[in-house]
């Protein structure tokens, strides 16, 4: 049937013919399709006038549209529409949306924040972002630190104290750890003895005689290590001197060194050269007090609190 | 075949208006039924109250701000979005399934475009009269009558379009409140844009473009057509019966009696053109199955009415399969479901529907997610103990505030540290993150490679969930 039908209906072609008989069907598209195309051309022209578009001499057509935002100095600016200004405007809005939460963190005592699951959730998510943007460069993403470079914030050892206020203080004003080089005052044998003593405090099986000699040296006026590290070698948080009796090492990679001589060498190196690199910058000029407070709670939680 | 010997023709085509005649019959009744049901659901649902504490008492509400959908007693959160994926899968498979059985059943009876076009045509007929009157009106110069009738038609169309857009918008908030805010100018900017856009598109699609949407815009129709098999039922004109060997003929005096017609070789089609006049797609089904046909069945109704009036058997146009029509003696049309493809679709449909129902039926009213913190994977503490940390996210999906207790199973006592949080209180609809740390001594470490977190809602302890996690440590300490 369809055969017979087709014969009675001739098919429209575009009228072109190639190779004598090769032709092209014409299936006209509806008129509104054409109009839709014209309308989109008009829309493109409208767009051109509304938004920045064409380069003209040294400038460009800026369009009709304007955008108003507050810049980082707190000055309200109005400029022709552009994506940069739009970004600033949207940033303003996002900051305004977060403000009530930051205000709440600022107004709530530290312990109270940790007890409030919903506020604490905000601290975790906002803190993670702040930490990534500001702290992760040294302390690594996640706060794991880097041996010999920046302390691990996820363990329970705090050079300057792990209470909220200590952490807040550390972030606000920064810290500068310092240990003098002992290569000038002590002989290599003495330094070995000291290293053995320090290792013995962490239960590394070193030569006990050497360690005993080191103990004496540690508490003597010659080396005077106890000034800073304390008579019990547990460190003093006011100075930020390390606790030498625990299993945590920051400057000497003792856990990473395979053999005892290597562990010894790592510690000796620190004693010999001293340290002048434990510098944590002050963040008070870069972060707002609310941000610092929030970070303090976040970091406190990283290390499981103290 | 004699093609292409013609003058070139324009590349663009003006729409030829289709003025349909109304018809009565089985398929028309079915279409009315679907329409009443569909409109009742769409226009009525936002007004259906539902008791629910804490939130608006509306049976179906899409709360975008609160990121949850209320569908009767079911509350959907972003975490449940895979239900939507399942639903889409089911809908698609159902479409394939139905299409291979009875062709484009969706298009002719259930499609929004069809439903709205249908109501628009009905209004057109109500205001301007039956087909001949409408054609006369079209040809008439622009006098008072024409302006009035066309004006009323378009005004009514716009009103329906507006209410369509309005109703759509009402699903996204508490309807009575939203309605007042809309008319007092206090609704969100997006609400006005939505209503305006939907009014314009409904008016254009159902009033002005109609069958062109199906023919040029809709991708659905295109891919439905390719799922036809020879066994698929479709609206078909029985050409052998209708055309006979001598073709169609009007029932002139000498050709009235069925037996005489057949004897003379004339077909049953009396060439009245009714089937063409009622067709909303503007096609002649007697030319065979065409891509523009939306399977609405109106031509079947029209032809059956004609057959009844001349006393010939019904079914000259009917739902039938290509295979059956090609048989020397066509059997009674029936649905061919015994095909591998159809059975396959059916099985897929069954499995997915089962999965969806199971997932909805076994939902808990809180969502939990336990993640091990992997930066760093483990921490050595000052006394040599090893600590792992976990982040637990709890989302309260019940209608009320809830408190949860987090405990562990399979660990020595005292290993779990939740900081200050003895129990975790979560407000209705909110999410919280809890940091849990587990501390083991170097001697214990190797013995507990994995353990469970147990999260218990205090008010419904039977809903507790158990989640197994790993404990990582340095291998040389195990
Ligand atoms: S041909 Fe028949 S079934 Fe197809 S669209 Fe037209 S009236 Fe509907
Ligand atoms: S309605 Fe039936 S009889 Fe009339 S033209 Fe169509 S097929 Fe022929």
mmCIF file of N, CA and C in Angstrom, chain B residues 56-170:
data_model
loop_
_atom_site.group_PDB
_atom_site.id
_atom_site.type_symbol
_atom_site.label_atom_id
_atom_site.label_comp_id
_atom_site.label_asym_id
_atom_site.label_seq_id
_atom_site.Cartn_x
_atom_site.Cartn_y
_atom_site.Cartn_z
ATOM 1 N N UNK B 56 5.312 22.939 57.140
ATOM 2 C CA UNK B 56 4.035 23.244 56.510
ATOM 3 C C UNK B 56 3.222 21.973 56.298
ATOM 4 N N UNK B 57 1.913 22.073 56.567
ATOM 5 C CA UNK B 57 1.074 20.877 56.428
ATOM 6 C C UNK B 57 0.560 20.791 54.999
ATOM 7 N N UNK B 58 1.441 20.412 54.113
ATOM 8 C CA UNK B 58 1.084 20.274 52.701
ATOM 9 C C UNK B 58 1.556 18.900 52.254
ATOM 10 N N UNK B 59 0.654 18.158 51.601
ATOM 11 C CA UNK B 59 0.968 16.762 51.285
ATOM 12 C C UNK B 59 2.219 16.627 50.430
ATOM 13 N N UNK B 60 2.293 17.444 49.385
ATOM 14 C CA UNK B 60 3.473 17.372 48.512
ATOM 15 C C UNK B 60 4.107 18.746 48.463
ATOM 16 N N UNK B 61 5.328 18.837 48.914
ATOM 17 C CA UNK B 61 6.008 20.125 48.889
ATOM 18 C C UNK B 61 7.490 19.904 48.642
ATOM 19 N N UNK B 62 8.012 20.693 47.706
ATOM 20 C CA UNK B 62 9.440 20.596 47.406
ATOM 21 C C UNK B 62 10.139 21.761 48.077
ATOM 22 N N UNK B 63 10.710 21.493 49.230
ATOM 23 C CA UNK B 63 11.321 22.544 50.027
ATOM 24 C C UNK B 63 12.782 22.679 49.597
ATOM 25 N N UNK B 64 13.014 23.561 48.642
ATOM 26 C CA UNK B 64 14.376 23.684 48.117
ATOM 27 C C UNK B 64 15.309 24.302 49.144
ATOM 28 N N UNK B 65 14.800 25.287 49.879
ATOM 29 C CA UNK B 65 15.624 25.941 50.894
ATOM 30 C C UNK B 65 16.089 24.939 51.934
ATOM 31 N N UNK B 66 15.159 24.097 52.391
ATOM 32 C CA UNK B 66 15.498 23.107 53.411
ATOM 33 C C UNK B 66 16.097 21.856 52.811
ATOM 34 N N UNK B 67 16.283 21.853 51.513
ATOM 35 C CA UNK B 67 16.851 20.717 50.786
ATOM 36 C C UNK B 67 16.161 19.406 51.126
ATOM 37 N N UNK B 68 14.840 19.398 51.011
ATOM 38 C CA UNK B 68 14.125 18.134 51.218
ATOM 39 C C UNK B 68 12.803 18.221 50.491
ATOM 40 N N UNK B 69 12.319 17.081 50.092
ATOM 41 C CA UNK B 69 11.022 16.989 49.424
ATOM 42 C C UNK B 69 10.080 16.251 50.354
ATOM 43 N N UNK B 70 8.896 16.826 50.515
ATOM 44 C CA UNK B 70 7.868 16.124 51.290
ATOM 45 C C UNK B 70 6.889 15.515 50.310
ATOM 46 N N UNK B 71 6.763 14.206 50.331
ATOM 47 C CA UNK B 71 5.800 13.530 49.475
ATOM 48 C C UNK B 71 4.963 12.650 50.387
ATOM 49 N N UNK B 72 3.819 13.157 50.787
ATOM 50 C CA UNK B 72 2.982 12.508 51.786
ATOM 51 C C UNK B 72 3.843 12.199 53.007
ATOM 52 N N UNK B 73 3.896 10.923 53.409
ATOM 53 C CA UNK B 73 4.655 10.638 54.629
ATOM 54 C C UNK B 73 6.130 10.392 54.364
ATOM 55 N N UNK B 74 6.523 10.555 53.131
ATOM 56 C CA UNK B 74 7.911 10.309 52.776
ATOM 57 C C UNK B 74 8.653 11.641 52.706
ATOM 58 N N UNK B 75 9.800 11.706 53.371
ATOM 59 C CA UNK B 75 10.608 12.919 53.269
ATOM 60 C C UNK B 75 11.897 12.538 52.553
ATOM 61 N N UNK B 76 12.182 13.222 51.472
ATOM 62 C CA UNK B 76 13.366 12.897 50.671
ATOM 63 C C UNK B 76 14.467 13.907 50.931
ATOM 64 N N UNK B 77 15.646 13.426 51.217
ATOM 65 C CA UNK B 77 16.802 14.303 51.412
ATOM 66 C C UNK B 77 17.777 14.110 50.256
ATOM 67 N N UNK B 78 18.727 15.020 50.128
ATOM 68 C CA UNK B 78 19.689 14.846 49.024
ATOM 69 C C UNK B 78 20.339 13.460 49.038
ATOM 70 N N UNK B 79 20.493 12.896 50.237
ATOM 71 C CA UNK B 79 21.100 11.564 50.323
ATOM 72 C C UNK B 79 20.262 10.521 49.610
ATOM 73 N N UNK B 80 18.961 10.794 49.464
ATOM 74 C CA UNK B 80 18.072 9.814 48.848
ATOM 75 C C UNK B 80 17.943 10.015 47.354
ATOM 76 N N UNK B 81 18.823 10.835 46.818
ATOM 77 C CA UNK B 81 18.602 11.229 45.422
ATOM 78 C C UNK B 81 18.653 10.019 44.496
ATOM 79 N N UNK B 82 19.246 8.944 44.953
ATOM 80 C CA UNK B 82 19.301 7.781 44.064
ATOM 81 C C UNK B 82 17.918 7.157 43.871
ATOM 82 N N UNK B 83 16.980 7.466 44.778
ATOM 83 C CA UNK B 83 15.593 7.046 44.526
ATOM 84 C C UNK B 83 15.106 7.680 43.233
ATOM 85 N N UNK B 84 15.493 8.911 43.059
ATOM 86 C CA UNK B 84 15.076 9.631 41.860
ATOM 87 C C UNK B 84 15.683 8.960 40.630
ATOM 88 N N UNK B 85 16.947 8.558 40.765
ATOM 89 C CA UNK B 85 17.611 7.874 39.654
ATOM 90 C C UNK B 85 16.871 6.571 39.346
ATOM 91 N N UNK B 86 16.505 5.845 40.408
ATOM 92 C CA UNK B 86 15.768 4.597 40.214
ATOM 93 C C UNK B 86 14.433 4.863 39.548
ATOM 94 N N UNK B 87 13.783 5.924 40.023
ATOM 95 C CA UNK B 87 12.472 6.258 39.485
ATOM 96 C C UNK B 87 12.584 6.583 37.994
ATOM 97 N N UNK B 88 13.609 7.318 37.639
ATOM 98 C CA UNK B 88 13.796 7.664 36.232
ATOM 99 C C UNK B 88 14.071 6.411 35.412
ATOM 100 N N UNK B 89 14.871 5.532 35.996
ATOM 101 C CA UNK B 89 15.155 4.282 35.302
ATOM 102 C C UNK B 89 13.861 3.504 35.085
ATOM 103 N N UNK B 90 13.050 3.434 36.146
ATOM 104 C CA UNK B 90 11.793 2.693 36.048
ATOM 105 C C UNK B 90 10.896 3.325 34.995
ATOM 106 N N UNK B 91 10.825 4.657 35.009
ATOM 107 C CA UNK B 91 9.968 5.350 34.049
ATOM 108 C C UNK B 91 10.429 5.066 32.625
ATOM 109 N N UNK B 92 11.743 5.127 32.422
ATOM 110 C CA UNK B 92 12.264 4.891 31.077
ATOM 111 C C UNK B 92 11.971 3.463 30.637
ATOM 112 N N UNK B 93 12.236 2.500 31.527
ATOM 113 C CA UNK B 93 11.996 1.104 31.166
ATOM 114 C C UNK B 93 10.521 0.850 30.917
ATOM 115 N N UNK B 94 9.701 1.487 31.733
ATOM 116 C CA UNK B 94 8.267 1.311 31.543
ATOM 117 C C UNK B 94 7.856 1.844 30.174
ATOM 118 N N UNK B 95 8.467 2.940 29.804
ATOM 119 C CA UNK B 95 8.177 3.523 28.491
ATOM 120 C C UNK B 95 8.590 2.557 27.380
ATOM 121 N N UNK B 96 9.785 1.982 27.504
ATOM 122 C CA UNK B 96 10.249 1.024 26.493
ATOM 123 C C UNK B 96 9.294 -0.170 26.434
ATOM 124 N N UNK B 97 8.954 -0.632 27.616
ATOM 125 C CA UNK B 97 8.085 -1.798 27.746
ATOM 126 C C UNK B 97 6.741 -1.535 27.059
ATOM 127 N N UNK B 98 6.119 -0.414 27.437
ATOM 128 C CA UNK B 98 4.807 -0.095 26.869
ATOM 129 C C UNK B 98 4.920 0.139 25.369
ATOM 130 N N UNK B 99 6.009 0.783 24.951
ATOM 131 C CA UNK B 99 6.143 1.096 23.532
ATOM 132 C C UNK B 99 6.268 -0.162 22.698
ATOM 133 N N UNK B 100 7.033 -1.146 23.187
ATOM 134 C CA UNK B 100 7.153 -2.330 22.335
ATOM 135 C C UNK B 100 5.843 -3.116 22.312
ATOM 136 N N UNK B 101 4.993 -2.931 23.300
ATOM 137 C CA UNK B 101 3.711 -3.629 23.273
ATOM 138 C C UNK B 101 2.663 -2.868 22.472
ATOM 139 N N UNK B 102 2.454 -1.613 22.816
ATOM 140 C CA UNK B 102 1.352 -0.893 22.183
ATOM 141 C C UNK B 102 1.781 0.448 21.608
ATOM 142 N N UNK B 103 3.021 0.550 21.201
ATOM 143 C CA UNK B 103 3.458 1.751 20.490
ATOM 144 C C UNK B 103 3.467 2.995 21.360
ATOM 145 N N UNK B 104 3.204 4.135 20.723
ATOM 146 C CA UNK B 104 3.349 5.399 21.431
ATOM 147 C C UNK B 104 2.142 5.690 22.321
ATOM 148 N N UNK B 105 1.878 4.786 23.234
ATOM 149 C CA UNK B 105 0.719 4.983 24.095
ATOM 150 C C UNK B 105 0.892 6.225 24.950
ATOM 151 N N UNK B 106 2.126 6.538 25.304
ATOM 152 C CA UNK B 106 2.361 7.701 26.160
ATOM 153 C C UNK B 106 1.922 8.979 25.451
ATOM 154 N N UNK B 107 2.353 9.114 24.200
ATOM 155 C CA UNK B 107 2.119 10.365 23.465
ATOM 156 C C UNK B 107 0.654 10.735 23.383
ATOM 157 N N UNK B 108 -0.165 9.796 22.986
ATOM 158 C CA UNK B 108 -1.543 10.131 22.679
ATOM 159 C C UNK B 108 -2.433 10.342 23.890
ATOM 160 N N UNK B 109 -2.039 9.758 25.034
ATOM 161 C CA UNK B 109 -2.969 9.804 26.166
ATOM 162 C C UNK B 109 -2.396 10.508 27.397
ATOM 163 N N UNK B 110 -1.109 10.392 27.607
ATOM 164 C CA UNK B 110 -0.567 10.849 28.886
ATOM 165 C C UNK B 110 0.391 12.028 28.785
ATOM 166 N N UNK B 111 0.827 12.349 27.586
ATOM 167 C CA UNK B 111 1.830 13.407 27.478
ATOM 168 C C UNK B 111 1.231 14.767 27.827
ATOM 169 N N UNK B 112 2.029 15.587 28.528
ATOM 170 C CA UNK B 112 1.549 16.924 28.926
ATOM 171 C C UNK B 112 1.148 17.737 27.704
ATOM 172 N N UNK B 113 1.941 17.617 26.676
ATOM 173 C CA UNK B 113 1.665 18.372 25.454
ATOM 174 C C UNK B 113 0.284 17.987 24.917
ATOM 175 N N UNK B 114 0.003 16.705 24.903
ATOM 176 C CA UNK B 114 -1.292 16.226 24.424
ATOM 177 C C UNK B 114 -2.414 16.712 25.338
ATOM 178 N N UNK B 115 -2.194 16.587 26.647
ATOM 179 C CA UNK B 115 -3.238 16.961 27.599
ATOM 180 C C UNK B 115 -3.582 18.438 27.476
ATOM 181 N N UNK B 116 -2.546 19.272 27.420
ATOM 182 C CA UNK B 116 -2.818 20.708 27.376
ATOM 183 C C UNK B 116 -3.355 21.128 26.012
ATOM 184 N N UNK B 117 -2.847 20.530 24.947
ATOM 185 C CA UNK B 117 -3.370 20.850 23.619
ATOM 186 C C UNK B 117 -4.846 20.479 23.555
ATOM 187 N N UNK B 118 -5.164 19.334 24.131
ATOM 188 C CA UNK B 118 -6.532 18.851 24.119
ATOM 189 C C UNK B 118 -7.487 19.841 24.781
ATOM 190 N N UNK B 119 -7.074 20.343 25.931
ATOM 191 C CA UNK B 119 -7.960 21.267 26.641
ATOM 192 C C UNK B 119 -8.053 22.589 25.866
ATOM 193 N N UNK B 120 -6.967 22.975 25.227
ATOM 194 C CA UNK B 120 -6.982 24.217 24.449
ATOM 195 C C UNK B 120 -7.914 24.080 23.240
ATOM 196 N N UNK B 121 -7.865 22.908 22.591
ATOM 197 C CA UNK B 121 -8.749 22.673 21.442
ATOM 198 C C UNK B 121 -10.202 22.666 21.906
ATOM 199 N N UNK B 122 -10.403 22.094 23.069
ATOM 200 C CA UNK B 122 -11.763 22.027 23.616
ATOM 201 C C UNK B 122 -12.310 23.445 23.857
ATOM 202 N N UNK B 123 -11.478 24.316 24.375
ATOM 203 C CA UNK B 123 -11.895 25.706 24.596
ATOM 204 C C UNK B 123 -12.177 26.397 23.271
ATOM 205 N N UNK B 124 -11.273 26.140 22.332
ATOM 206 C CA UNK B 124 -11.436 26.711 21.002
ATOM 207 C C UNK B 124 -12.819 26.349 20.444
ATOM 208 N N UNK B 125 -13.170 25.071 20.625
ATOM 209 C CA UNK B 125 -14.454 24.603 20.098
ATOM 210 C C UNK B 125 -15.603 25.226 20.886
ATOM 211 N N UNK B 126 -15.425 25.356 22.173
ATOM 212 C CA UNK B 126 -16.454 25.912 23.037
ATOM 213 C C UNK B 126 -16.783 27.342 22.608
ATOM 214 N N UNK B 127 -15.745 28.130 22.316
ATOM 215 C CA UNK B 127 -15.955 29.537 22.004
ATOM 216 C C UNK B 127 -16.320 29.734 20.538
ATOM 217 N N UNK B 128 -15.618 29.019 19.659
ATOM 218 C CA UNK B 128 -15.761 29.317 18.234
ATOM 219 C C UNK B 128 -16.645 28.342 17.481
ATOM 220 N N UNK B 129 -17.036 27.243 18.137
ATOM 221 C CA UNK B 129 -17.905 26.296 17.452
ATOM 222 C C UNK B 129 -17.136 25.145 16.822
ATOM 223 N N UNK B 130 -17.855 24.252 16.169
ATOM 224 C CA UNK B 130 -17.295 23.037 15.557
ATOM 225 C C UNK B 130 -16.414 23.412 14.371
ATOM 226 N N UNK B 131 -15.725 22.446 13.838
ATOM 227 C CA UNK B 131 -14.745 22.663 12.762
ATOM 228 C C UNK B 131 -15.216 23.586 11.631
ATOM 229 N N UNK B 132 -16.386 23.330 11.010
ATOM 230 C CA UNK B 132 -16.768 24.213 9.881
ATOM 231 C C UNK B 132 -16.882 25.671 10.327
ATOM 232 N N UNK B 133 -17.443 25.880 11.517
ATOM 233 C CA UNK B 133 -17.596 27.242 12.023
ATOM 234 C C UNK B 133 -16.234 27.893 12.230
ATOM 235 N N UNK B 134 -15.273 27.111 12.704
ATOM 236 C CA UNK B 134 -13.931 27.650 12.977
ATOM 237 C C UNK B 134 -13.222 27.990 11.676
ATOM 238 N N UNK B 135 -13.426 27.118 10.663
ATOM 239 C CA UNK B 135 -12.787 27.396 9.374
ATOM 240 C C UNK B 135 -13.396 28.658 8.775
ATOM 241 N N UNK B 136 -14.705 28.794 8.916
ATOM 242 C CA UNK B 136 -15.385 29.989 8.413
ATOM 243 C C UNK B 136 -14.824 31.217 9.137
ATOM 244 N N UNK B 137 -14.685 31.101 10.429
ATOM 245 C CA UNK B 137 -14.183 32.228 11.219
ATOM 246 C C UNK B 137 -12.777 32.630 10.769
ATOM 247 N N UNK B 138 -11.974 31.628 10.455
ATOM 248 C CA UNK B 138 -10.606 31.907 9.999
ATOM 249 C C UNK B 138 -10.596 32.715 8.710
ATOM 250 N N UNK B 139 -11.519 32.380 7.809
ATOM 251 C CA UNK B 139 -11.535 33.037 6.509
ATOM 252 C C UNK B 139 -12.165 34.423 6.579
ATOM 253 N N UNK B 140 -13.001 34.587 7.591
ATOM 254 C CA UNK B 140 -13.750 35.836 7.780
ATOM 255 C C UNK B 140 -12.788 37.026 7.930
ATOM 256 N N UNK B 141 -13.170 38.209 7.441
ATOM 257 C CA UNK B 141 -12.323 39.386 7.713
ATOM 258 C C UNK B 141 -12.371 39.728 9.213
ATOM 259 N N UNK B 142 -11.486 40.621 9.638
ATOM 260 C CA UNK B 142 -11.408 40.948 11.062
ATOM 261 C C UNK B 142 -12.574 41.832 11.504
ATOM 262 N N UNK B 143 -13.707 41.214 11.710
ATOM 263 C CA UNK B 143 -14.857 41.989 12.181
ATOM 264 C C UNK B 143 -15.015 41.798 13.692
ATOM 265 N N UNK B 144 -16.046 42.406 14.228
ATOM 266 C CA UNK B 144 -16.291 42.332 15.666
ATOM 267 C C UNK B 144 -16.347 40.899 16.186
ATOM 268 N N UNK B 145 -17.105 40.068 15.440
ATOM 269 C CA UNK B 145 -17.306 38.690 15.889
ATOM 270 C C UNK B 145 -15.970 37.953 15.992
ATOM 271 N N UNK B 146 -15.152 38.114 14.938
ATOM 272 C CA UNK B 146 -13.879 37.390 14.916
ATOM 273 C C UNK B 146 -12.974 37.869 16.057
ATOM 274 N N UNK B 147 -12.913 39.199 16.206
ATOM 275 C CA UNK B 147 -12.057 39.734 17.270
ATOM 276 C C UNK B 147 -12.521 39.241 18.631
ATOM 277 N N UNK B 148 -13.809 39.287 18.836
ATOM 278 C CA UNK B 148 -14.362 38.869 20.121
ATOM 279 C C UNK B 148 -14.076 37.394 20.381
ATOM 280 N N UNK B 149 -14.401 36.550 19.399
ATOM 281 C CA UNK B 149 -14.250 35.110 19.617
ATOM 282 C C UNK B 149 -12.784 34.719 19.777
ATOM 283 N N UNK B 150 -11.938 35.259 18.933
ATOM 284 C CA UNK B 150 -10.518 34.924 19.063
ATOM 285 C C UNK B 150 -9.937 35.490 20.348
ATOM 286 N N UNK B 151 -10.405 36.708 20.670
ATOM 287 C CA UNK B 151 -9.928 37.335 21.907
ATOM 288 C C UNK B 151 -10.275 36.490 23.118
ATOM 289 N N UNK B 152 -11.529 36.049 23.178
ATOM 290 C CA UNK B 152 -11.952 35.235 24.325
ATOM 291 C C UNK B 152 -11.151 33.941 24.376
ATOM 292 N N UNK B 153 -10.976 33.313 23.206
ATOM 293 C CA UNK B 153 -10.219 32.059 23.168
ATOM 294 C C UNK B 153 -8.818 32.269 23.743
ATOM 295 N N UNK B 154 -8.141 33.276 23.210
ATOM 296 C CA UNK B 154 -6.761 33.482 23.650
ATOM 297 C C UNK B 154 -6.696 33.897 25.115
ATOM 298 N N UNK B 155 -7.695 34.667 25.551
ATOM 299 C CA UNK B 155 -7.705 35.073 26.961
ATOM 300 C C UNK B 155 -7.839 33.839 27.842
ATOM 301 N N UNK B 156 -8.731 32.935 27.458
ATOM 302 C CA UNK B 156 -8.914 31.721 28.258
ATOM 303 C C UNK B 156 -7.637 30.868 28.231
ATOM 304 N N UNK B 157 -7.026 30.779 27.080
ATOM 305 C CA UNK B 157 -5.770 30.024 26.973
ATOM 306 C C UNK B 157 -4.740 30.606 27.931
ATOM 307 N N UNK B 158 -4.637 31.927 27.906
ATOM 308 C CA UNK B 158 -3.634 32.562 28.766
ATOM 309 C C UNK B 158 -3.933 32.310 30.230
ATOM 310 N N UNK B 159 -5.227 32.339 30.542
ATOM 311 C CA UNK B 159 -5.619 32.109 31.936
ATOM 312 C C UNK B 159 -5.184 30.708 32.388
ATOM 313 N N UNK B 160 -5.465 29.728 31.540
ATOM 314 C CA UNK B 160 -5.077 28.357 31.893
ATOM 315 C C UNK B 160 -3.553 28.244 31.973
ATOM 316 N N UNK B 161 -2.877 28.870 31.023
ATOM 317 C CA UNK B 161 -1.412 28.816 31.038
ATOM 318 C C UNK B 161 -0.883 29.419 32.333
ATOM 319 N N UNK B 162 -1.472 30.562 32.694
ATOM 320 C CA UNK B 162 -1.020 31.231 33.909
ATOM 321 C C UNK B 162 -1.248 30.332 35.122
ATOM 322 N N UNK B 163 -2.414 29.723 35.183
ATOM 323 C CA UNK B 163 -2.701 28.898 36.353
ATOM 324 C C UNK B 163 -1.826 27.643 36.365
ATOM 325 N N UNK B 164 -1.436 27.196 35.186
ATOM 326 C CA UNK B 164 -0.512 26.063 35.096
ATOM 327 C C UNK B 164 0.832 26.455 35.715
ATOM 328 N N UNK B 165 1.346 27.609 35.293
ATOM 329 C CA UNK B 165 2.621 28.075 35.825
ATOM 330 C C UNK B 165 2.538 28.311 37.324
ATOM 331 N N UNK B 166 1.438 28.907 37.725
ATOM 332 C CA UNK B 166 1.202 29.218 39.131
ATOM 333 C C UNK B 166 1.207 27.935 39.972
ATOM 334 N N UNK B 167 0.454 26.932 39.481
ATOM 335 C CA UNK B 167 0.352 25.680 40.218
ATOM 336 C C UNK B 167 1.710 25.031 40.355
ATOM 337 N N UNK B 168 2.486 25.047 39.292
ATOM 338 C CA UNK B 168 3.830 24.455 39.344
ATOM 339 C C UNK B 168 4.633 25.116 40.457
ATOM 340 N N UNK B 169 4.514 26.434 40.511
ATOM 341 C CA UNK B 169 5.285 27.180 41.503
ATOM 342 C C UNK B 169 4.822 26.856 42.922
ATOM 343 N N UNK B 170 3.516 26.596 43.078
ATOM 344 C CA UNK B 170 2.979 26.360 44.415
ATOM 345 C C UNK B 170 3.536 25.100 45.084
#
